[in-house]
Short mmCIF file of C-alpha atoms and ligand atoms in Angstrom, two decimals:
data_model
loop_
_atom_site.label_atom_id
_atom_site.label_comp_id
_atom_site.label_asym_id
_atom_site.label_seq_id
_atom_site.Cartn_x
_atom_site.Cartn_y
_atom_site.Cartn_z
CA UNK Q 1 4.79 -7.12 27.96
CA UNK Q 2 1.49 -8.94 27.80
CA UNK Q 3 0.75 -10.80 24.59
CA UNK Q 4 -2.66 -10.59 22.99
CA UNK Q 5 -5.23 -13.30 23.85
CA UNK Q 6 -6.51 -15.59 21.07
CA UNK Q 7 -9.30 -14.08 18.99
CA UNK Q 8 -10.94 -14.19 15.56
CA UNK Q 9 -11.57 -11.12 13.43
CA UNK Q 10 -14.13 -10.69 10.67
CA UNK Q 11 -12.53 -9.50 7.42
CA UNK Q 12 -15.11 -7.87 5.14
CA UNK Q 13 -13.75 -7.86 1.62
CA UNK Q 14 -16.69 -5.76 0.39
CA UNK Q 15 -16.19 -2.88 2.83
CA UNK Q 16 -12.60 -3.26 4.00
CA UNK Q 17 -13.79 -3.64 7.57
CA UNK Q 18 -12.01 -5.58 10.31
CA UNK Q 19 -14.07 -6.55 13.38
CA UNK Q 20 -12.83 -6.11 16.03
CA UNK Q 21 -10.69 -3.23 14.77
CA UNK Q 22 -7.71 -1.44 16.25
CA UNK Q 23 -6.19 1.69 14.75
CA UNK Q 24 -7.85 3.13 11.62
CA UNK Q 25 -5.85 5.54 9.47
CA UNK Q 26 -6.77 7.56 6.40
CA UNK Q 27 -4.52 9.19 3.82
CA UNK Q 28 -5.81 12.01 1.66
CA UNK Q 29 -4.34 13.45 -1.52
CA UNK Q 30 -2.67 16.18 0.55
CA UNK Q 31 -0.85 13.48 2.57
CA UNK Q 32 0.72 12.21 -0.66
CA UNK Q 33 2.46 15.41 -1.77
CA UNK Q 34 5.81 14.76 -3.44
CA UNK Q 35 4.98 11.18 -4.39
CA UNK Q 36 3.14 11.59 -7.72
CA UNK Q 37 4.97 12.73 -10.84
CA UNK Q 38 2.34 15.40 -11.70
CA UNK Q 39 2.53 17.80 -8.73
CA UNK Q 40 0.22 20.36 -10.41
CA UNK Q 41 -2.51 17.75 -10.95
CA UNK Q 42 -2.17 16.73 -7.32
CA UNK Q 43 -2.63 20.34 -6.11
CA UNK Q 44 -5.71 20.76 -8.33
CA UNK Q 45 -7.24 17.61 -6.84
CA UNK Q 46 -6.40 18.78 -3.31
CA UNK Q 47 -8.23 22.03 -4.08
CA UNK Q 48 -11.21 20.11 -5.48
CA UNK Q 49 -11.96 18.29 -2.22
CA UNK Q 50 -8.79 16.54 -1.13
CA UNK Q 51 -10.41 13.11 -1.19
CA UNK Q 52 -9.37 10.09 0.81
CA UNK Q 53 -7.07 7.94 -1.34
CA UNK Q 54 -6.77 5.00 1.04
CA UNK Q 55 -7.75 3.74 4.47
CA UNK Q 56 -6.05 1.13 6.64
CA UNK Q 57 -8.05 -0.75 9.28
CA UNK Q 58 -5.78 -2.69 11.62
CA UNK Q 59 -6.72 -5.62 13.83
CA UNK Q 60 -6.07 -5.01 17.55
CA UNK Q 61 -2.57 -6.55 17.57
CA UNK Q 62 0.32 -4.39 18.82
CA UNK Q 63 3.45 -3.76 16.78
CA UNK Q 64 5.86 -5.53 19.14
CA UNK Q 65 8.27 -8.42 18.71
CA UNK Q 66 6.58 -11.81 18.60
CA UNK Q 67 3.17 -10.50 17.58
CA UNK Q 68 1.95 -10.68 13.97
CA UNK Q 69 -0.13 -7.56 13.18
CA UNK Q 70 -2.57 -7.60 10.28
CA UNK Q 71 -4.67 -4.97 8.56
CA UNK Q 72 -6.90 -4.35 5.56
CA UNK Q 73 -6.06 -1.53 3.13
CA UNK Q 74 -8.70 -0.03 0.81
CA UNK Q 75 -7.36 2.11 -2.04
CA UNK Q 76 -10.05 4.06 -3.91
CA UNK Q 77 -10.14 4.08 -7.71
CA UNK Q 78 -8.61 7.17 -9.23
CA UNK Q 79 -5.54 8.79 -10.73
CA UNK Q 80 -3.35 11.85 -10.33
CA UNK Q 81 -2.54 12.68 -13.94
CA UNK Q 82 -1.75 9.30 -15.52
CA UNK Q 83 -0.67 7.72 -12.25
CA UNK Q 84 -2.99 5.45 -10.31
CA UNK Q 85 -3.96 6.10 -6.69
CA UNK Q 86 -1.39 4.42 -4.47
CA UNK Q 87 -0.07 4.08 -0.95
CA UNK Q 88 2.81 6.15 0.40
CA UNK Q 89 5.10 3.12 0.43
CA UNK Q 90 7.71 2.10 2.98
CA UNK Q 91 10.36 -0.43 3.89
CA UNK Q 92 10.68 -2.40 7.12
CA UNK Q 93 13.93 -1.30 8.80
CA UNK Q 94 14.25 -4.64 10.62
CA UNK Q 95 14.36 -6.55 7.33
CA UNK Q 96 11.42 -8.91 7.61
CA UNK Q 97 8.98 -10.29 5.06
CA UNK Q 98 5.30 -9.54 4.63
CA UNK Q 99 2.32 -11.22 2.96
CA UNK Q 100 -0.47 -9.41 1.09
CA UNK Q 101 -3.69 -11.21 0.15
CA UNK Q 102 -6.16 -9.76 -2.38
CA UNK Q 103 -9.76 -9.29 -1.19
CA UNK Q 104 -11.45 -7.18 -3.87
CA UNK Q 105 -10.60 -5.19 -6.96
CA UNK Q 106 -7.28 -5.24 -8.76
CA UNK Q 107 -3.96 -3.75 -7.78
CA UNK Q 108 -0.24 -3.78 -8.39
CA UNK Q 109 2.19 -4.55 -5.59
CA UNK Q 110 5.40 -2.73 -6.49
CA UNK Q 111 8.66 -3.72 -4.76
CA UNK Q 112 12.11 -2.15 -4.86
CA UNK Q 113 15.35 -3.25 -3.22
CA UNK Q 114 17.20 -0.06 -4.14
CA UNK Q 115 18.39 -1.50 -7.46
CA UNK Q 116 15.85 -3.88 -8.88
CA UNK Q 117 12.12 -3.23 -9.41
CA UNK Q 118 9.71 -6.16 -9.19
CA UNK Q 119 5.93 -6.11 -9.28
CA UNK Q 120 3.04 -8.55 -9.08
CA UNK Q 121 -0.66 -8.11 -9.76
CA UNK Q 122 -2.92 -8.72 -6.75
CA UNK Q 123 -6.52 -9.88 -7.24
CA UNK Q 124 -8.94 -11.69 -4.92
CA UNK Q 125 -7.40 -15.05 -4.08
CA UNK Q 126 -3.82 -14.00 -4.88
CA UNK Q 127 -1.13 -13.69 -2.21
CA UNK Q 128 1.85 -11.44 -2.86
CA UNK Q 129 5.11 -12.03 -1.01
CA UNK Q 130 7.37 -9.12 -0.03
CA UNK Q 131 10.85 -10.44 0.87
CA UNK Q 132 12.87 -8.87 3.68
CA UNK Q 133 14.53 -5.59 2.64
CA UNK Q 134 12.24 -4.72 -0.28
CA UNK Q 135 10.38 -1.39 -0.10
CA UNK Q 136 6.74 -1.77 -1.14
CA UNK Q 137 3.79 0.24 -2.42
CA UNK Q 138 0.42 -0.75 -3.87
CA UNK Q 139 -1.60 0.99 -6.58
CA UNK Q 140 -5.24 0.48 -7.56
CA UNK Q 141 -5.23 -0.23 -11.32
CA UNK Q 142 -8.95 -1.02 -11.55
CA UNK Q 143 -12.20 0.93 -11.60
CA UNK Q 144 -13.42 -0.13 -8.16
CA UNK Q 145 -11.84 -0.05 -4.69
CA UNK Q 146 -8.83 -2.34 -4.33
CA UNK Q 147 -8.62 -4.16 -0.99
CA UNK Q 148 -6.02 -6.46 0.49
CA UNK Q 149 -5.04 -8.02 3.78
CA UNK Q 150 -1.46 -7.40 4.99
CA UNK Q 151 0.28 -9.61 7.59
CA UNK Q 152 3.73 -8.75 8.94
CA UNK Q 153 6.04 -9.25 11.96
CA UNK Q 154 5.33 -6.87 14.81
CA UNK Q 155 8.97 -5.86 15.22
CA UNK Q 156 9.46 -4.90 11.55
CA UNK Q 157 8.94 -1.13 11.98
CA UNK Q 158 8.04 1.24 9.10
CA UNK Q 159 10.48 3.52 7.26
CA UNK Q 160 8.59 6.01 5.05
CA UNK Q 161 11.50 8.38 4.42
CA UNK Q 162 13.33 5.84 2.29
CA UNK Q 163 10.49 5.91 -0.28
CA UNK Q 164 9.63 9.62 0.11
CA UNK Q 165 13.27 10.47 -0.62
CA UNK Q 166 14.46 7.64 -2.87
CA UNK Q 167 11.26 6.64 -4.64
CA UNK Q 168 10.28 3.14 -5.78
CA UNK Q 169 12.23 3.04 -9.03
CA UNK Q 170 9.00 2.85 -11.06
CA UNK Q 171 5.52 4.32 -11.49
CA UNK Q 172 2.18 2.62 -12.18
CA UNK Q 173 0.46 4.55 -14.97
CA UNK Q 174 -2.50 4.32 -17.33
CA UNK Q 175 -1.82 2.82 -20.76
CA UNK Q 176 -3.77 1.60 -23.77
CA UNK Q 177 -3.75 -1.89 -22.25
CA UNK Q 178 -5.08 -0.57 -18.92
CA UNK Q 179 -1.91 -0.01 -16.97
CA UNK Q 180 1.82 -0.37 -17.19
CA UNK Q 181 4.68 -0.25 -14.72
CA UNK Q 182 7.27 2.20 -16.01
CA UNK Q 183 10.75 2.10 -14.54
CA UNK Q 184 11.95 5.59 -13.70
CA UNK Q 185 15.04 6.51 -11.67
CA UNK Q 186 13.81 8.41 -8.60
CA UNK Q 187 10.20 7.56 -9.48
C1 PAN Z 1 0.50 -2.26 4.76
C2 PAN Z 1 0.57 -0.75 4.52
C3 PAN Z 1 -0.74 -0.14 4.02
C4 PAN Z 1 -0.61 1.38 3.76
O1 PAN Z 1 -0.37 -2.55 5.82
O2 PAN Z 1 0.98 -0.12 5.71
O3 PAN Z 1 -1.12 -0.75 2.82
O4 PAN Z 1 0.55 1.72 3.06
P1 PAN Z 1 1.60 2.73 3.72
O5 PAN Z 1 1.92 2.18 5.08
O6 PAN Z 1 2.78 2.70 2.81
O7 PAN Z 1 0.95 4.07 3.83
C5 PAN Z 1 1.93 -2.71 5.05
O8 PAN Z 1 2.73 -2.87 4.15
N1 PAN Z 1 2.30 -2.84 6.34
O9 PAN Z 1 3.55 -3.20 6.64
ZN1 ZN Z 2 4.81 -3.21 4.87
#
């Protein structure tokens, strides 16, 4: 098919905007059922307004082989029980790497290869590297929106079932120090 023509996109770290933008997607609390440990707290929060947990604004680059799609994710500040607001999480079924780059706020990039859990903190100016084959999820561990740029191969695909069913091997929860990453089988 036709490849995209050269272009530049504005990346607004204060709003999470991408200009020009392609697909924009939003995930609410009700889209995250089954992912947080405290299911009752999640249902209460759904009943109290079902707020948007995160939004992804993609640049207009198609997800096809050869292209390199990129997008900005904004995760709002908040928790379900003790667990910080987070993305659904997925793996790339064509094992290919991905780069995240922090734009604003503070988050944890959690990675899981099915056995080992690894995590890195992402702040503005920090790039996180996700190696091929590692499932990944981000959580906002700060008090303001957490934003990052994601860049990945267009042929990577997205497998959400692997995380929905098998978890990430750990949870990102509030602690006296601010947050901690707690390893938990099936978590
Ligand atoms: C990111 C994620 C984005 C939202 O662009 O897709 O942060 O997370 P979920 O896709 O798990 O809902 C990325 O990793 N793309 O490959
Ligand atoms: Zn990814």
